[in-house]
Each structure stands twice: as structure tokens, then as C-alpha cells.
């Protein structure tokens, strides 16, 4: 039985790293991190030591009825009720 000698496949090594792609990936990471930090600061200001503004009421947008239904003010606070809203 004859055995065939197999030669190893040629391996190409990249000596240069894809610096442009890594730089672009770094910028994308920083942009995503800044976006999430901004959204978190907006939604949970108390986490960052910022006191949130007092909201006396909330305005509800039109629902599924679309423009036939008007905006409505809901969740009145006791301060807003005293002010006459």
C-alpha cells in the first residue's frame, strides 16, 4: 500500500492589523456609549445626582383613533389641582 505524502496548505499571515476598521469600531462604541448615557441620564436623572423637574401633569397623545381623538391631560398632581388645572 502506497502512502501519499500530503503537503500542508499554505497559510497566509496578515502582518498588518486592520487599523482603520478597529478605529471605526472604537468610534462606533464611543458613539453608542454616549447615546446610552444620554438616554439613561434623561430617564433616570436621580442616578447621576441631578434632581428631576417636577411634572404637574402628563399629556396623552392621540391613541389608535388618530386625529379624531384629542390630546388629554392626565395624572394631575395635588399641586396642579390646587393651581386650577
Coordinates of C-alpha atoms in Angstrom, one line a residue:
X1 CA 0.0 0.0 0.0
X2 CA 1.5 3.3 -1.1
X3 CA 1.1 6.3 1.2
X4 CA 0.9 9.7 -0.4
X5 CA 2.7 12.5 1.3
X6 CA 0.4 15.4 1.9
X7 CA 1.8 18.8 1.8
X8 CA 0.5 21.4 4.3
X9 CA -1.8 24.1 2.9
X10 CA -0.1 27.4 2.5
X11 CA -1.0 29.8 5.4
X12 CA -1.1 33.5 4.7
X13 CA -0.5 35.6 7.8
X14 CA -1.5 39.2 7.7
X15 CA 1.3 41.2 9.2
X16 CA -0.7 44.4 9.3
X17 CA -3.7 44.8 11.6
X18 CA -6.8 46.4 10.1
X19 CA -6.2 49.7 11.9
X20 CA -9.0 51.5 10.0
X21 CA -11.6 49.0 11.0
X22 CA -10.5 48.9 14.6
X23 CA -10.6 52.7 14.7
X24 CA -14.1 52.8 13.2
X25 CA -15.2 50.2 15.7
X26 CA -13.9 52.3 18.5
X27 CA -15.7 55.4 17.3
X28 CA -18.9 53.3 17.0
X29 CA -18.5 52.1 20.5
X30 CA -17.9 55.6 21.9
X31 CA -21.0 56.9 20.0
X32 CA -23.2 54.1 21.3
X33 CA -21.9 54.6 24.8
X34 CA -22.6 58.3 24.7
X35 CA -26.1 57.7 23.3
X36 CA -27.0 55.2 26.1
X37 CA -25.5 57.5 28.7
X38 CA -27.6 60.4 27.5
X39 CA -30.8 58.3 27.4
X40 CA -30.1 57.0 30.9
X41 CA -29.4 60.5 32.2
X42 CA -32.7 61.6 30.7
X43 CA -34.8 58.7 32.1
X44 CA -33.1 58.3 35.5
X45 CA -31.6 61.7 36.5
X46 CA -31.5 60.7 40.2
X47 CA -28.9 58.1 39.4
X48 CA -26.5 60.9 38.5
X49 CA -27.3 63.3 41.4
X50 CA -29.5 65.6 39.2
X51 CA -32.9 66.5 40.6
X52 CA -35.6 65.9 38.0
X53 CA -38.0 68.7 37.2
X54 CA -41.4 68.4 38.9
X55 CA -44.1 67.5 36.3
X56 CA -47.5 68.6 37.4
X57 CA -49.3 66.6 34.6
X58 CA -48.8 64.4 31.6
X59 CA -50.2 65.0 28.1
X60 CA -51.6 61.8 26.5
X61 CA -51.1 61.7 22.7
X62 CA -54.0 60.5 20.4
X63 CA -54.4 56.8 20.5
X64 CA -55.5 54.4 17.8
X65 CA -58.3 56.7 16.7
X66 CA -55.8 59.1 15.3
X67 CA -56.7 62.7 14.8
X68 CA -60.4 62.2 15.8
X69 CA -59.3 61.9 19.4
X70 CA -57.8 64.9 21.1
X71 CA -54.8 65.1 23.5
X72 CA -55.8 64.8 27.1
X73 CA -54.1 65.9 30.4
X74 CA -53.9 63.1 32.9
X75 CA -52.3 62.2 36.2
X76 CA -52.8 65.6 37.8
X77 CA -50.7 66.2 40.9
X78 CA -52.2 67.8 44.0
X79 CA -50.2 70.9 43.3
X80 CA -51.7 71.1 39.8
X81 CA -55.2 70.6 41.2
X82 CA -54.6 73.5 43.7
X83 CA -53.4 75.6 40.8
X84 CA -56.7 75.1 39.0
X85 CA -55.7 72.7 36.2

